[in-house]
Amino acid sequence: MIISKTAGISEIFSSIQGEGTHMGERHLFVRFERCNIHCEYCDEIDKAGEAFDIDSVVKRIVKLEEEAGPHHYVSLTGGEPLVYAPFLRMLCPQLRERKFKLYLETNGILDRALSEIIEWVDVIAMDMKPASVTKEKNYWEEHEKFLKAAKAKELFIKVILSKEIDTQEFMTCVKMLRTHAPSIPFILQPISLKDREGHDDRELLRLMAELQQMASYYLRDVRIIPRLHRILNIK
Ligand code: SF4
């Protein structure tokens, strides 16, 4: 964990939220640089950042809100924003004071870091990371602890799927959700790769429809949602 008055931020920009249940809303994105894991398909991991202090971030956000707002949320994204929890503990209250609502995009692993800032967060977009897709290890224990804490807020779970998804791993996600939060939205998102999009792959979409059907025996709200910004070819 980084303890610093600055954070590595690769970009601050206004765009349309392209993922999950808030798709289509205008968000003001703060993209943090580092991540605590390394998914094979990650499209953000190579983006270099700059050190920003709290004042510079707040000023950029206020300026962008004036120029391109209003925005539905300030979206803390990455990388993994919770790597910077000490910085967020200082930033989030300042954004709240200025009436911004906060949306946290996270890989759902750092539950202690979440507890440091959850009081200021309005929406949590939590990933679950099956190893068969990420080529990392599984994080079931971490995901379970995180989920139990995150469900105190508006929450949805997203799992990125490729044709390599292991059905047992997928069902582990489903059963964890059935145990702790069976009514929250469970989003199945086709993988994006540098040179191609999963939403163009008919075989993957067929597989996802089968997985949606399987998950729907256990959960109330299972949706297939591709990344809108990739379809629209915007940032
Ligand atoms: S958790 Fe997200 S930011 Fe981190 S490596 Fe995986 S895809 Fe990239």
PDB file of N, CA and C and ligand atoms in Angstrom, residues 35 37-39 41-42 45 78-80 107 129, ligand 1:
ATOM      1  N   CYS A  35      -1.840  -1.363 -10.267  1.00  0.00           N
ATOM      2  CA  CYS A  35      -2.796  -2.397  -9.856  1.00  0.00           C
ATOM      3  C   CYS A  35      -2.056  -3.405  -8.993  1.00  0.00           C
ATOM      4  N   ILE A  37      -2.741  -6.622  -9.065  1.00  0.00           N
ATOM      5  CA  ILE A  37      -2.631  -7.904  -9.770  1.00  0.00           C
ATOM      6  C   ILE A  37      -2.296  -7.615 -11.239  1.00  0.00           C
ATOM      7  N   HIS A  38      -2.208  -8.668 -12.041  1.00  0.00           N
ATOM      8  CA  HIS A  38      -1.883  -8.463 -13.460  1.00  0.00           C
ATOM      9  C   HIS A  38      -2.689  -9.438 -14.315  1.00  0.00           C
ATOM     10  N   CYS A  39      -3.832  -8.994 -14.788  1.00  0.00           N
ATOM     11  CA  CYS A  39      -4.652  -9.839 -15.670  1.00  0.00           C
ATOM     12  C   CYS A  39      -4.018  -9.850 -17.063  1.00  0.00           C
ATOM     13  N   TYR A  41      -5.268  -9.920 -19.951  1.00  0.00           N
ATOM     14  CA  TYR A  41      -5.945  -9.125 -20.985  1.00  0.00           C
ATOM     15  C   TYR A  41      -5.956  -7.625 -20.675  1.00  0.00           C
ATOM     16  N   CYS A  42      -5.323  -7.191 -19.577  1.00  0.00           N
ATOM     17  CA  CYS A  42      -5.486  -5.799 -19.123  1.00  0.00           C
ATOM     18  C   CYS A  42      -5.073  -4.787 -20.197  1.00  0.00           C
ATOM     19  N   ILE A  45      -2.681  -1.512 -18.015  1.00  0.00           N
ATOM     20  CA  ILE A  45      -1.502  -1.711 -17.179  1.00  0.00           C
ATOM     21  C   ILE A  45      -0.249  -0.995 -17.719  1.00  0.00           C
ATOM     22  N   GLY A  78      -9.086   2.409 -12.751  1.00  0.00           N
ATOM     23  CA  GLY A  78      -7.656   2.135 -12.825  1.00  0.00           C
ATOM     24  C   GLY A  78      -7.282   1.257 -13.996  1.00  0.00           C
ATOM     25  N   GLY A  79      -6.156   0.529 -13.695  1.00  0.00           N
ATOM     26  CA  GLY A  79      -5.496   0.199 -12.430  1.00  0.00           C
ATOM     27  C   GLY A  79      -6.505  -0.194 -11.339  1.00  0.00           C
ATOM     28  N   GLU A  80      -5.990  -0.139 -10.099  1.00  0.00           N
ATOM     29  CA  GLU A  80      -6.852  -0.447  -8.956  1.00  0.00           C
ATOM     30  C   GLU A  80      -6.830   0.750  -8.007  1.00  0.00           C
ATOM     31  N   ASN A 107     -11.241  -4.298  -8.487  1.00  0.00           N
ATOM     32  CA  ASN A 107     -11.130  -5.741  -8.736  1.00  0.00           C
ATOM     33  C   ASN A 107     -11.623  -6.579  -7.549  1.00  0.00           C
ATOM     34  N   LYS A 129     -12.610 -12.274 -10.453  1.00  0.00           N
ATOM     35  CA  LYS A 129     -11.531 -12.547 -11.399  1.00  0.00           C
ATOM     36  C   LYS A 129     -11.207 -14.037 -11.476  1.00  0.00           C
TER      37      LYS A 129
HETATM   38  S1  SF4 B   1      -7.587  -5.834 -12.125  1.00  0.00           S
HETATM   39 FE1  SF4 B   1      -8.131  -4.432 -13.780  1.00  0.00          FE
HETATM   40  S2  SF4 B   1      -6.473  -2.942 -13.823  1.00  0.00           S
HETATM   41 FE2  SF4 B   1      -5.749  -4.671 -12.623  1.00  0.00          FE
HETATM   42  S3  SF4 B   1      -4.645  -5.932 -14.083  1.00  0.00           S
HETATM   43 FE3  SF4 B   1      -6.728  -6.717 -13.991  1.00  0.00          FE
HETATM   44  S4  SF4 B   1      -7.831  -5.643 -15.642  1.00  0.00           S
HETATM   45 FE4  SF4 B   1      -5.910  -4.514 -15.279  1.00  0.00          FE
END
